[in-house]
Amino acid sequence: MLKSKGIKPRSKVITLGIIEANKKIASLLDTTIGTKVYEIVRVRYGDNIPLALEYSYLPINLFENLLQYDFENTSLYEVIENVYNYKFKYSKQWIKITTLYKNEAKILDVDEHTPAFLLESISYDTNDKIVEVTRSLNIGDRTTFYTELWPNA
């Protein structure tokens, strides 16, 4: 979407590792608290301006050796589909307004309490298995959402 508007997208990996799922992540991934999951935290840029802080969580049992990939230069979704052969079928997404905490604001180079959109999404494969969960903080005045709704025929 950014490229089509002449904006150069870029990602910077902040954290790449394995964590124990807390209550929120466990709920989104439909697993138990304490289950080990991959966590990939990236800043998303447009023309070198920070736009979003994105947290991705994936089940370890589905993606052996996932952390070997360079997610600053490689699409996570391309790796999921082309290396691990999980094809995305659909996602569920929730959007709400929040404000940034001090550490988030610092990473995104804005003031603490800056308004942001919090997007939480759960992505499913063709077998309706959860393959990825994302929590993304998108700076309010740097974000535009576009949707199309089609009536059932």
Tab-separated table of C-alpha atoms in Angstrom, residues 86-93 121-132:
chain	number	residue	atom	x	y	z
A	86	TYR	CA	0.903	-22.260	5.495
A	87	LYS	CA	-1.486	-20.420	3.192
A	88	PHE	CA	-3.429	-17.553	4.708
A	89	LYS	CA	-7.195	-17.864	4.436
A	90	TYR	CA	-8.444	-14.961	6.565
A	91	SER	CA	-7.731	-12.683	9.503
A	92	LYS	CA	-9.851	-11.267	12.270
A	93	GLN	CA	-8.939	-7.735	13.284
A	121	SER	CA	-5.248	-9.395	14.387
A	122	ILE	CA	-5.402	-13.157	14.311
A	123	SER	CA	-4.412	-14.814	11.024
A	124	TYR	CA	-5.708	-18.251	10.066
A	125	ASP	CA	-4.564	-20.755	7.463
A	126	THR	CA	-6.731	-22.754	5.071
A	127	ASN	CA	-7.399	-25.307	7.850
A	128	ASP	CA	-8.618	-22.537	10.198
A	129	LYS	CA	-5.476	-22.926	12.326
A	130	ILE	CA	-4.091	-19.803	13.997
A	131	VAL	CA	-0.670	-19.182	12.476
A	132	GLU	CA	0.100	-15.635	13.606
